[in-house]
Coordinates of C-alpha atoms in Angstrom, one line a residue:
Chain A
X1 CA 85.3 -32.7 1.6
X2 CA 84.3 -32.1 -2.1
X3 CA 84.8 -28.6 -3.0
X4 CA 83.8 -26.6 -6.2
X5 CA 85.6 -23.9 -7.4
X6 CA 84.4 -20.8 -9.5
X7 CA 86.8 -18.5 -11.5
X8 CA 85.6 -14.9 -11.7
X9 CA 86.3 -13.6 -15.2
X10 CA 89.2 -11.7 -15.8
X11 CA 89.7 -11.3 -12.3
X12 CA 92.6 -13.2 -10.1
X13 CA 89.6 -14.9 -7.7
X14 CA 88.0 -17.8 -7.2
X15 CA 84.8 -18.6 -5.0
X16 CA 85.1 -22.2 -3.5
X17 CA 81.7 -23.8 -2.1
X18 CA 81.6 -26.7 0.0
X19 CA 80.0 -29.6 -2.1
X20 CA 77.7 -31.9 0.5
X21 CA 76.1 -33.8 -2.7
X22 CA 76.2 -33.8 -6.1
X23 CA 72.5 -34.5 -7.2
X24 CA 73.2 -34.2 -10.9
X25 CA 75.9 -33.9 -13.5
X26 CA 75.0 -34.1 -17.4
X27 CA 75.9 -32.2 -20.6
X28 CA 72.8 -30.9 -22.7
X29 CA 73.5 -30.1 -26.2
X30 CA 74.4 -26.9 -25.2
X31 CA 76.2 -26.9 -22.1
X32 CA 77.3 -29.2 -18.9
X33 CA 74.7 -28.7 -16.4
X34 CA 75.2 -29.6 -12.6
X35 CA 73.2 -29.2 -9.1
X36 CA 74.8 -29.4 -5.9
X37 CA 74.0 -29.5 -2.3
X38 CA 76.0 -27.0 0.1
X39 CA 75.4 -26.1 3.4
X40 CA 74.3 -22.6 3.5
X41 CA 73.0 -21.8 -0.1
X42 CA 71.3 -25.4 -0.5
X43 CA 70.8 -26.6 -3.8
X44 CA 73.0 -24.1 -6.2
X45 CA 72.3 -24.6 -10.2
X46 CA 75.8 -24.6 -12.4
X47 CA 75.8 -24.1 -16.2
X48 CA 79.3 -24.5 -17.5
X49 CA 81.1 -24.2 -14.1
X50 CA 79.2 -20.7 -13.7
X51 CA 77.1 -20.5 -10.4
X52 CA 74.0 -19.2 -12.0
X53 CA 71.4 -19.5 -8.8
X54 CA 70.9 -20.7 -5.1
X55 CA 68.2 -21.7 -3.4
X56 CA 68.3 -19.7 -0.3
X57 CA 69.5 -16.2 -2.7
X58 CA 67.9 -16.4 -5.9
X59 CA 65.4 -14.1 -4.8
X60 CA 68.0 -11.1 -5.0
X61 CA 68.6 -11.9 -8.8
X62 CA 64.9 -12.8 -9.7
X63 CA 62.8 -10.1 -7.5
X64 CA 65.5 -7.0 -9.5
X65 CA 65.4 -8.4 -13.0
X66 CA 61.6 -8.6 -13.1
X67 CA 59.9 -6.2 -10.5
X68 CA 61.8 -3.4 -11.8
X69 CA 60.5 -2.9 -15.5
X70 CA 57.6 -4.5 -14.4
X71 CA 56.9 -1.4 -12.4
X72 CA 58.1 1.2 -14.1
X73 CA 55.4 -0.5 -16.7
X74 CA 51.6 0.9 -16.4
X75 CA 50.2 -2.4 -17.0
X76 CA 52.3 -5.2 -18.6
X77 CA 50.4 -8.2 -20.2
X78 CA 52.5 -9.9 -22.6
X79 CA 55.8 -10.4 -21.2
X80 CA 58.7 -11.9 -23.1
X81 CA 61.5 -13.9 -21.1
X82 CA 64.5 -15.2 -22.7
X83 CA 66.7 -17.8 -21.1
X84 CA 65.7 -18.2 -17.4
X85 CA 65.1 -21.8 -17.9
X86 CA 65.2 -22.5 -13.9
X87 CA 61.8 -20.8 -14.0
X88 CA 62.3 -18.1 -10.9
X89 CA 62.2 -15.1 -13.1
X90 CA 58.3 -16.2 -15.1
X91 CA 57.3 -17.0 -11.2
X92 CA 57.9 -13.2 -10.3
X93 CA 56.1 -12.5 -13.6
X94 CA 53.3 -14.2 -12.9
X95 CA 53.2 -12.2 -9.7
X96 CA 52.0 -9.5 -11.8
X97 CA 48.2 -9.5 -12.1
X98 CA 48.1 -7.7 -15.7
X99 CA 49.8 -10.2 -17.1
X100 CA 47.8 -12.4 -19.7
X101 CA 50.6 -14.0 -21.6
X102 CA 54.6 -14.8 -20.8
X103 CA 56.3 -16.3 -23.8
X104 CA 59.3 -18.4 -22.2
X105 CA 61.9 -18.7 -24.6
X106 CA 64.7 -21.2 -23.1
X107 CA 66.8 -22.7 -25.8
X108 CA 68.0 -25.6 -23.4
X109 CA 64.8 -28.0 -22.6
X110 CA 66.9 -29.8 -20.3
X111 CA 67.6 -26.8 -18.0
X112 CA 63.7 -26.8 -17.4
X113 CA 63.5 -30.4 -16.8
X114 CA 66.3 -30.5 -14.6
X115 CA 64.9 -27.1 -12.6
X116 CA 61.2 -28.7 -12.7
X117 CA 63.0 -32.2 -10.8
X118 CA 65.8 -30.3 -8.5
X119 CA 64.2 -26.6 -7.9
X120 CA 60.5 -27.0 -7.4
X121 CA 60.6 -23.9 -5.7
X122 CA 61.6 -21.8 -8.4
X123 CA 60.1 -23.8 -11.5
X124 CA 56.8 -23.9 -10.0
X125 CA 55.0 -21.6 -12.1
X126 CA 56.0 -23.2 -15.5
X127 CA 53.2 -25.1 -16.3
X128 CA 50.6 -21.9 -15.6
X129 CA 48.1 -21.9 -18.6
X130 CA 49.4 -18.0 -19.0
X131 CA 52.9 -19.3 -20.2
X132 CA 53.7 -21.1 -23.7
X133 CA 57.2 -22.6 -23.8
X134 CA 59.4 -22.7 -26.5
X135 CA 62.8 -24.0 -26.6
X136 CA 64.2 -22.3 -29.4
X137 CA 66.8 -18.9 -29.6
X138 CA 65.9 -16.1 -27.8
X139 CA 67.3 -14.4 -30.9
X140 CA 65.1 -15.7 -33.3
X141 CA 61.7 -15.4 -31.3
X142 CA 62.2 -11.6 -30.9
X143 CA 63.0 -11.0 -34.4
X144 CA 59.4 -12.0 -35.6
X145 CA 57.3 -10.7 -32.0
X146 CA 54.9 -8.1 -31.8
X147 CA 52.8 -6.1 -29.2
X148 CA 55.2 -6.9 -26.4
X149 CA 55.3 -4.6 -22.9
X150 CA 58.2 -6.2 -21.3
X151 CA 61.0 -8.2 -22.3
X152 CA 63.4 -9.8 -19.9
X153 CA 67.1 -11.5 -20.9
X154 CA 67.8 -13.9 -18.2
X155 CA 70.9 -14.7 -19.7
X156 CA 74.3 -16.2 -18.6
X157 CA 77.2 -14.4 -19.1
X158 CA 77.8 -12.2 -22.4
X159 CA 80.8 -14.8 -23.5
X160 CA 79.8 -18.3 -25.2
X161 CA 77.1 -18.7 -26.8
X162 CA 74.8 -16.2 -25.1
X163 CA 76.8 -13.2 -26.4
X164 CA 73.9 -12.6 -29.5
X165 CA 72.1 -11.2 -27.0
X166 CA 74.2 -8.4 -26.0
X167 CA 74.7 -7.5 -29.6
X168 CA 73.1 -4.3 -31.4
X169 CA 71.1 -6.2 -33.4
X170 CA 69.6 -8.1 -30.8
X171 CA 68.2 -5.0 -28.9
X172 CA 66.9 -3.4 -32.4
X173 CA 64.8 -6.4 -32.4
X174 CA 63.5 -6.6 -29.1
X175 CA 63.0 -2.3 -29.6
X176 CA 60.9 -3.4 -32.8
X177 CA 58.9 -6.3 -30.9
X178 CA 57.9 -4.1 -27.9
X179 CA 55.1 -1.6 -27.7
X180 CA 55.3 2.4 -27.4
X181 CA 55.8 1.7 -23.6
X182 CA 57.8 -1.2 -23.9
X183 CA 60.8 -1.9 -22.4
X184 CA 63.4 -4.4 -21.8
X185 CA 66.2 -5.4 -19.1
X186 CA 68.9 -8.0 -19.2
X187 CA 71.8 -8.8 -16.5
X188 CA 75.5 -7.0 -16.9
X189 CA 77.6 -8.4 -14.7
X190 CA 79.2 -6.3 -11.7
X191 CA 79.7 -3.1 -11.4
X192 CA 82.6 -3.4 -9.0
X193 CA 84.6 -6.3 -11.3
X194 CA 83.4 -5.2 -14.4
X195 CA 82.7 -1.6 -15.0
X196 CA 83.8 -1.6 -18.4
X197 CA 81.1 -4.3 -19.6
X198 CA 78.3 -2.8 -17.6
X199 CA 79.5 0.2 -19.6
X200 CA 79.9 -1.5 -23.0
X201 CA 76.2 -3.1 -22.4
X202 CA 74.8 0.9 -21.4
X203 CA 76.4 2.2 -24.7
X204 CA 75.2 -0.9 -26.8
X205 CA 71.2 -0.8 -25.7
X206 CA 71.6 2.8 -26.4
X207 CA 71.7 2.2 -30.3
X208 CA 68.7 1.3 -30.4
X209 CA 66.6 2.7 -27.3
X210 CA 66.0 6.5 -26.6
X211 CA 66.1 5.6 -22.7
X212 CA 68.7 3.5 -21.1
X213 CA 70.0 3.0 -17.4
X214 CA 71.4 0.8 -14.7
X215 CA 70.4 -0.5 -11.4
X216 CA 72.0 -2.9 -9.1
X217 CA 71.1 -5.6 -6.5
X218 CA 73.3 -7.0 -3.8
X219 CA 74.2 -11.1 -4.8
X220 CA 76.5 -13.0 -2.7
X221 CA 77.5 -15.5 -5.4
X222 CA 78.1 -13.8 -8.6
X223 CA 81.7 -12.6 -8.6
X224 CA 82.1 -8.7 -7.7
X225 CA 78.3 -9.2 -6.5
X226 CA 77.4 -5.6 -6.6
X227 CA 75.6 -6.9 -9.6
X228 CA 73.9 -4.7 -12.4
X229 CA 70.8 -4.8 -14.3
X230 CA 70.8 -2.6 -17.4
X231 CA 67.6 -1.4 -18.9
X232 CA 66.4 0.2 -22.1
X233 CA 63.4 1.8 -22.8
X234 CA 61.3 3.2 -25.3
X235 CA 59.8 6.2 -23.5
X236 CA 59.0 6.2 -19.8
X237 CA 61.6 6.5 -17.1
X238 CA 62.3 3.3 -15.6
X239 CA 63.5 4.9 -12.5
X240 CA 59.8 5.9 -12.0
X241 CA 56.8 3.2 -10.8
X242 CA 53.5 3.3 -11.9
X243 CA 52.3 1.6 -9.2
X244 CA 53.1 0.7 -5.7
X245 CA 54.3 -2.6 -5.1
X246 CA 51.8 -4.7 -3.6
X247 CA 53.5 -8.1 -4.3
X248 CA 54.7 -10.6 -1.8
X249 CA 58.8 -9.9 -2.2
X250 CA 61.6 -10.7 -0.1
X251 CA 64.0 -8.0 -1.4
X252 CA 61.9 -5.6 -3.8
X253 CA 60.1 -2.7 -2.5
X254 CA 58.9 0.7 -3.3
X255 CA 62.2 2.1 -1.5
X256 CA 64.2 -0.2 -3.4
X257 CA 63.2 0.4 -6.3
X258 CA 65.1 4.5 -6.1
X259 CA 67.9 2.8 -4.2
X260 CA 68.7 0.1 -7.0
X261 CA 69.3 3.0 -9.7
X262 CA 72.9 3.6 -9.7
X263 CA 73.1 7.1 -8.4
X264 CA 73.2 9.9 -11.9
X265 CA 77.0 11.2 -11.1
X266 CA 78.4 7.9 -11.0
X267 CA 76.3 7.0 -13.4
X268 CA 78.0 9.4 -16.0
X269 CA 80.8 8.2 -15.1
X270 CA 80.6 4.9 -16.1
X271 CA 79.4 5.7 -20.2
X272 CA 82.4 8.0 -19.9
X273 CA 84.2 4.9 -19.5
X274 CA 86.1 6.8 -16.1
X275 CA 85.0 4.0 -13.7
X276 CA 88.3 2.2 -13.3
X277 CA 89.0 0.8 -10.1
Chain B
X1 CA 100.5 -21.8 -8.7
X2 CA 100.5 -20.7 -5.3
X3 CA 96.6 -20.1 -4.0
X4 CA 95.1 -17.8 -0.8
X5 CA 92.2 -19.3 0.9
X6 CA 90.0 -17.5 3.1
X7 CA 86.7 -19.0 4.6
X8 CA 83.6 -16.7 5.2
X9 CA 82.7 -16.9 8.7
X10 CA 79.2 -18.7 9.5
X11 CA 79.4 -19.3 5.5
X12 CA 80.1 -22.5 3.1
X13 CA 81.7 -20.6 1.0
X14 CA 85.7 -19.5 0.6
X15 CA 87.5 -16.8 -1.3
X16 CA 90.8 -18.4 -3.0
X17 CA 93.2 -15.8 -4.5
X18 CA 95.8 -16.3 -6.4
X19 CA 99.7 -15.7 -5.0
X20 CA 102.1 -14.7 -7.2
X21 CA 104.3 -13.8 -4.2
X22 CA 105.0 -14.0 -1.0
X23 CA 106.2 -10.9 0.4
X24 CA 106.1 -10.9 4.0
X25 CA 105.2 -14.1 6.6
X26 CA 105.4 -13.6 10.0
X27 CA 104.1 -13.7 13.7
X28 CA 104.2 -10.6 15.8
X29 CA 102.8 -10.5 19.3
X30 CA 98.9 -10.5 18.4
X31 CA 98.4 -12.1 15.1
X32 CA 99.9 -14.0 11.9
X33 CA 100.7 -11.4 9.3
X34 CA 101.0 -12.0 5.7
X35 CA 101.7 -10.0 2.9
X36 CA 101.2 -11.3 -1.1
X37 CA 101.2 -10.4 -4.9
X38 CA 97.8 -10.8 -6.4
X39 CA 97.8 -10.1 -10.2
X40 CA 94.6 -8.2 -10.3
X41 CA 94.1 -7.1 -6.6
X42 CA 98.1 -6.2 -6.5
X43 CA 99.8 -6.5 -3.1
X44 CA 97.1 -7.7 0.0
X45 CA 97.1 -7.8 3.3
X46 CA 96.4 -10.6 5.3
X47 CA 96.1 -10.6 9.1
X48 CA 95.1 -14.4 11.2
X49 CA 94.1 -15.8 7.8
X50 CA 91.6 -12.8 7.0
X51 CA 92.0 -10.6 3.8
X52 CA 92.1 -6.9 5.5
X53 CA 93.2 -5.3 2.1
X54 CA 94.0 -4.8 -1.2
X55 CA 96.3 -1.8 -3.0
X56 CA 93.7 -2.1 -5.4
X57 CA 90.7 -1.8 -3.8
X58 CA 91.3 -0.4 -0.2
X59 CA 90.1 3.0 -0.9
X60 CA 86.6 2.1 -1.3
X61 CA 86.7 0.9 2.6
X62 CA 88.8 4.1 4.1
X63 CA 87.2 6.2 2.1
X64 CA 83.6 5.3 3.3
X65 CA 84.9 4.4 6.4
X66 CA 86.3 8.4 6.9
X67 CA 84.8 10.6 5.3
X68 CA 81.0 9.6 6.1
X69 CA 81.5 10.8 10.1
X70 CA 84.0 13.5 8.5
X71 CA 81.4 15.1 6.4
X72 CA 78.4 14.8 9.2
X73 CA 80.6 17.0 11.9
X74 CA 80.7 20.3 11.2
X75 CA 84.6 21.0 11.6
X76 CA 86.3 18.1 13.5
X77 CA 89.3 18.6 14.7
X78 CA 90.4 15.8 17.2
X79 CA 90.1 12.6 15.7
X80 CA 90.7 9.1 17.1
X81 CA 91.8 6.4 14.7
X82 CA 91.6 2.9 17.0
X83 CA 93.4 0.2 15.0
X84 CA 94.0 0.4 11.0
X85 CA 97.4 -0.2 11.0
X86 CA 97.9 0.2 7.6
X87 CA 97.3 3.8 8.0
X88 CA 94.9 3.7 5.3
X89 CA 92.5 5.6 7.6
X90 CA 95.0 8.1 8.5
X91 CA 95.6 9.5 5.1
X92 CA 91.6 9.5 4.6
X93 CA 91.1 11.9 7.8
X94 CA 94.5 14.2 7.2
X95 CA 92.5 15.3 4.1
X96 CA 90.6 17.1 6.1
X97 CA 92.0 20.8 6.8
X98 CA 90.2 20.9 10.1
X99 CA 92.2 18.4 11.6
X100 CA 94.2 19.4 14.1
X101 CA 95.5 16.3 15.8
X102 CA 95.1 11.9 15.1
X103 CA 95.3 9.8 18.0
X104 CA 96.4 6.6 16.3
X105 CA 96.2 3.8 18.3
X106 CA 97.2 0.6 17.0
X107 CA 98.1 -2.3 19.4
X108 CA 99.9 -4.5 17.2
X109 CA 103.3 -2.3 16.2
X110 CA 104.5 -4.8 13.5
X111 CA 101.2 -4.1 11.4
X112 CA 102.4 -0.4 11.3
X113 CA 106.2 -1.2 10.5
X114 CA 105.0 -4.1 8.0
X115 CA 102.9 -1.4 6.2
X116 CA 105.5 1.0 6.1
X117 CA 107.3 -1.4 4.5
X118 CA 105.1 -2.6 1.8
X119 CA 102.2 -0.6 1.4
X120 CA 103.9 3.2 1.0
X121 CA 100.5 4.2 -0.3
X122 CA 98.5 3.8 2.4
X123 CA 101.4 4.7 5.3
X124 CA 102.0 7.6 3.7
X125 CA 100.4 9.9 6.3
X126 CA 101.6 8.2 9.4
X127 CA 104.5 10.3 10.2
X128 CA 102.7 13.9 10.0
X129 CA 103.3 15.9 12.3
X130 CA 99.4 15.5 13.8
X131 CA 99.9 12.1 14.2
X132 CA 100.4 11.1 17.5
X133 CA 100.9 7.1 17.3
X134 CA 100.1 4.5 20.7
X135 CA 100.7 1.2 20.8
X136 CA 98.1 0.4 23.0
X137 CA 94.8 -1.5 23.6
X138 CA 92.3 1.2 21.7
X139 CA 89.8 0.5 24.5
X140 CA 92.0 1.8 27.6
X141 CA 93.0 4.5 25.4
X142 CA 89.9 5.7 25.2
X143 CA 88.6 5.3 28.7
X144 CA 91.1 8.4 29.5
X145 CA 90.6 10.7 26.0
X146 CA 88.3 13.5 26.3
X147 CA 87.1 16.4 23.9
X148 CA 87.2 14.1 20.4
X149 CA 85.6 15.3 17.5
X150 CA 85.3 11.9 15.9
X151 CA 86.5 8.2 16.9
X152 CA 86.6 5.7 14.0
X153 CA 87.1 1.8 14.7
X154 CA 89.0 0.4 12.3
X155 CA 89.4 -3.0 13.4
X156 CA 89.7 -6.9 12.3
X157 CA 86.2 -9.0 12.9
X158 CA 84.3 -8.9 15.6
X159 CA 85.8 -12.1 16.9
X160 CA 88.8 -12.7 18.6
X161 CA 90.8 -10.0 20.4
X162 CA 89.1 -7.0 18.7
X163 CA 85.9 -8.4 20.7
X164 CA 86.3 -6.3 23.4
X165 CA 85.9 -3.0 20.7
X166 CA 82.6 -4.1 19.8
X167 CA 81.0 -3.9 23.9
X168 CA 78.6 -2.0 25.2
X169 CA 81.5 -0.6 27.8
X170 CA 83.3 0.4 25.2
X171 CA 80.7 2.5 23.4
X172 CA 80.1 4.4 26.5
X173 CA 83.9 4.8 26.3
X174 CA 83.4 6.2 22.9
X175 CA 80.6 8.6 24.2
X176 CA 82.1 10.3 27.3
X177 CA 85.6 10.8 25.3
X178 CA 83.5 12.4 22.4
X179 CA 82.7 16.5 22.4
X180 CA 78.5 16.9 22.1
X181 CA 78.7 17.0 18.6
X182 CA 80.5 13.7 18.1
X183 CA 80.1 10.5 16.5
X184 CA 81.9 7.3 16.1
X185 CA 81.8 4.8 13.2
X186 CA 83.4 1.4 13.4
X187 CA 83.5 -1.6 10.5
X188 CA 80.2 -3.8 10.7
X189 CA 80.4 -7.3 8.5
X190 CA 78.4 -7.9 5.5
X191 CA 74.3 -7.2 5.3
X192 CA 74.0 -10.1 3.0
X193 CA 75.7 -12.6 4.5
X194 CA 76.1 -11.5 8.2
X195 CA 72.5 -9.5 9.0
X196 CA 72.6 -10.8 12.5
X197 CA 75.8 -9.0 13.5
X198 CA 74.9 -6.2 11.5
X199 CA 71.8 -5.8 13.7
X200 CA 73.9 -6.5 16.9
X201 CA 76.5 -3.8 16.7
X202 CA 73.2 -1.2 15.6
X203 CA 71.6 -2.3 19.1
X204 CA 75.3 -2.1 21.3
X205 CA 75.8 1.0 19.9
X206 CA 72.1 2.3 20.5
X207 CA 73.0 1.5 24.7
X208 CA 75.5 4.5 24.4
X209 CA 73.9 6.8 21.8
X210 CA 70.9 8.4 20.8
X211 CA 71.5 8.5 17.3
X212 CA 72.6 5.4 15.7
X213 CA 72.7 4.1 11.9
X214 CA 74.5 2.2 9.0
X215 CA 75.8 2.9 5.8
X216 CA 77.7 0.5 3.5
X217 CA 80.2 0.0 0.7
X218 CA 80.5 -2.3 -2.0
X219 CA 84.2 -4.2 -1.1
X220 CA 85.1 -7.1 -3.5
X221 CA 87.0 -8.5 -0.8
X222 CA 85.2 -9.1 2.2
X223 CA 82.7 -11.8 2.1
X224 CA 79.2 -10.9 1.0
X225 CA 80.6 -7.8 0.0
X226 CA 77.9 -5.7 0.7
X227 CA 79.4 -4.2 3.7
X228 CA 78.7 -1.9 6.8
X229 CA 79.9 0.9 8.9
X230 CA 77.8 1.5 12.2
X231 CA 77.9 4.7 13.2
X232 CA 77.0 6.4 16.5
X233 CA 76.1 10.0 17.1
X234 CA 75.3 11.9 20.2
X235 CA 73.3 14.9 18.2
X236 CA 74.1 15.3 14.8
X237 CA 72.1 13.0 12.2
X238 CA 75.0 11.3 9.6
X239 CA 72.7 11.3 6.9
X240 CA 73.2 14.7 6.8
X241 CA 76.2 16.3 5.2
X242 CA 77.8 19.5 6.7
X243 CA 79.5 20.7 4.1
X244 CA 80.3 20.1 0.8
X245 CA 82.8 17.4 -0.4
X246 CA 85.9 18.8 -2.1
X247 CA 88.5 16.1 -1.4
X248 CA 90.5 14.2 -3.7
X249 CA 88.3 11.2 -3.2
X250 CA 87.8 7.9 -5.5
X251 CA 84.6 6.5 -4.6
X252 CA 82.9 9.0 -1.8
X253 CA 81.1 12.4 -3.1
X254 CA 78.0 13.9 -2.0
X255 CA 76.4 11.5 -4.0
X256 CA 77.2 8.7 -2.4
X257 CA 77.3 10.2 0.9
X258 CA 73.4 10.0 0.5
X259 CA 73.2 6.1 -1.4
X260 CA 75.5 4.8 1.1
X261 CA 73.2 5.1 4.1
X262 CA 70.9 1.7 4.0
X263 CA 66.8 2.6 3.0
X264 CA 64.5 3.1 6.1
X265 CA 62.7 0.6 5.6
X266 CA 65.3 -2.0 5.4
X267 CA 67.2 -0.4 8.5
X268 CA 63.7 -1.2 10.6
X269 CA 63.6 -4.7 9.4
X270 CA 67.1 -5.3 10.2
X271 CA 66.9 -3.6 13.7
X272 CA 63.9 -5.6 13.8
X273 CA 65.9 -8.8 13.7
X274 CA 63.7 -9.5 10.0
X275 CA 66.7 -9.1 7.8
X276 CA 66.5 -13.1 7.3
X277 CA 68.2 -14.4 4.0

C-alpha cells in the first residue's frame, strides 16, 4: 500500500494517508503539485507535500474563511480572493447574492487547471461571468485596488514563498484597497500547535487595522486542526452579522458564527503571548 | 529514527510520532503497554497500539474531562473515577475542596504501577489519603456503589474490553449509584471524524437519564481531534456552572466551561443522526 506522509511544522508528528491512486504529480513554476485518491477523504490536493484540501472536508476550511467576513459585511460586492486557486473559497463567494465582482488572484495558473480537471466540485464556479482571473501576486494586485468590501488570503502556509502576505506591508495594502467597511481574513495555522503564530499574525494585522480577531473551525487534516482564521477590520465588529445566513452550508450557521470566535479571556491570552501549551 | 504509528479507527488516515525512546514495553493481564520519548509531545502513553496520552498535552483531556461535571454539582463530595489509570483524573477531582472520598477503580493494576513509574505528574494524587483504589471491573463496582456525587468514565475506546462501559446496563448502573443531584461524564471519540458514535453514546446514555449532553476539547492527539465528553445528569443542567472556577487550571475557566458545550443546533443534528461529513 502506497502511503503519503505529512510533517506538521515544528511539531514531532506526522499524518500518514493511505494512497489508493495517484491521479497527478507535476511541478508548476512555483511549486510540486500532486492529487491523490484515499479512501475516506477522496481526492486530497498537495502543494509542496502540504495537504491543502479534501474532497469530503473542504467545506470546514472554505464555508469559515468566506461566510464569516462575508457576514459580518452589510452588503459585500466586490470581493478580493488571493490564492485559493482550487476554486472552493470564490464558490462560497458567489453564494453571496450582493456580490457583483470577485477578482481571483491565483499566481499559479496550473493550480486552476489542475483543480478545474481533478476537483470539479470545488472549481465549479470559476468561469462565472462575475469573476476575472488573474494569475499574478496577490501582493502586487492589492497594492494598486480600490473600492474593495472583502478581501480573503487563501494562502498556504506563512513559510516559502507565501510569507509576503503575512507581512505588515501586505495588510497596509489590503487596509488601503478596502472600503470604510471593509475587511479582510486570511488562514493562521492552529491554535493548539501553533499559538505563537496565530499570535504573531493577531499582533501583525493589528499595525494596520483598528479591529482585529480570531476564530476557529474544526479540520481534520491540517496538523493541530483546531484551525484559526484571523481577521482585521476597519470598523465593524466581525463577531457581529448583518444578516442571517440564508445560504445552503454544510458547517456555517448563524450559531456558528458566535461559537467560531475564540472566546475574549483566552483570547487575551494569546496577544499576551501566555498561550503555551 | 524510531517512528509510532497509530491508525484512526474507521479512518484512512494514521498518526506517526516520532520515538526517541523506548521507556517501557510490556504485556500485563489486559493490554500491551508502551511508554516513549517524543521530542515535542515528551513522554506518551500508549495502551493496545492507541495513544492515551501525552505529558504535554494531557491536561487539556483531564481537565475537561473533571472539572465540567465538577463545576455543574453544587458540592460533590463522593466521586467515582472508573479507569484512568494514569491518575490524571484523580489529581483533576482532589482539586476540589469538597471532596471527601475517590473511588478509583482501575482494572488493569500495571497501568497504575507503570504510571507511578513514569509519569510522576499525573500519579501524583494517587496515594491521598481519599483515595480508595480497586482493581476491579468498573462496571461490577458500580452495580454495588450508592450515594455518588459524580462518576466519571475514563476509559480506552469504545471497542474492545471497555465495551461493556459504554451499555445501556451500565448507565442505569451509573444512575441508581448516583445521589439525585448526580451526573456522570465519560470520553466520547471525535465529532469530526467519529459523529456516529458520538451520537450513539448521547442516545445510550439518554435510556438512563433525563438530562443528557456533550461538550468537547481540542486534543492534538486523538484522531480528529475535536473531541467529546458525554455527560449524563439526573436534574442538574451541565451547562450551568455552580460556582465559580478558582482552581489552578490550564485550559478550563468559566469561559470555557460555556464554549465547551457543542451549539444547539448542531447537538439536534447530531442526535438527529445529520452530523454527516
Amino acid at each position: 500500500m502506497i502511503k503519503f506522509f505529512e510533517n506538521a511544522p515544528f511539531v514531532a508528528v506526522e499524518y500518514g494517508y493511505e494512497v489508493e491512486k495517484i491521479l497527478y504529480k507535476g511541478k508548476s513554476k512555483f511549486q510540486e503539485i500532486m492529487v491523490f485518491e484515499n479512501p475516506y477523504f477522496g481526492r486530497m490536493l498537495i502543494l509542496d507535500g502540504v495537504v491543502q484540501l479534501t474532497e469530503r472536508d473542504e467545506f470546514f476550511y472554505h464555508e469559515m474563511l468566506t461566510h464569516v467576513p462575508m457576514h459580518a459585511h452589510p452588503e459585500p460586492k466586490k470581493v478580493v480572493v488571493v490564492g485559493g486557486g482550487d476554486g472552493g473559497t470564490v464558490r462560497e463567494v458567489l453564494k453571496h447574492k450582493s456580490v457583483e465582482k470577485v477578482y481571483f488572484i491565483e499566481i499559479d495558473e496550473e493550480v486552476i487547471n489542475i483543480s478545474k480537471q481533478f476537483f470539479p466540485t470545488l472549481s465549479c464556479s470559476i468561469d462565472d461571468p462575475r469573476v476575472e482571473i488573474k494569475n499574478m501576486d496577490g501582493a502586487e494586485f492589492i497594492k494598486k485596488a480600490s473600492g474593495i468590501d472583502i478581501v480573503i488570503v487563501d494562502s498556504t502556509d506563512p513559510i516559502g514563498f507565501a510569507r509576503s502576505l503575512y507581512s505588515e506591508e501586505f495588510f497596509k495594502s489590503v487596509s488601503n484597497a478596502l472600503t470604510d467597511e471593509g475587511m479582510c481574513v486570511i488562514q493562521s495555522e492552529s491554535l493548539l500547535l501553533h499559538p505563537d503564530v496565530v499570535g504573531e499574525v493577531q499582533h501583525t494585522i493589528k499595525s494596520a487595522f483598528p479591529v482585529v480577531d480570531v476564530y476557529t473551525a474544526p479540520i481534520a487534516t491540517y496538523p493541530g486542526n483546531w484551525w484559526t482564521f484571523s481577521i482585521g477590520s476597519k470598523k465593524l465588529d466581525p463577531r457581529q452579522m448583518r444578516r442571517k445566513c440564508e445560504l445552503d452550508t454544510k458547517y456555517y450557521s448563524d450559531e456558528i458564527h458566535q461559537y467560531a470566535f475564540v472566546p475574549k479571556g483566552l483570547y487575551e491570552k494569546l496577544m499576551q503571548g501566555k498561550l503555551k501549551w
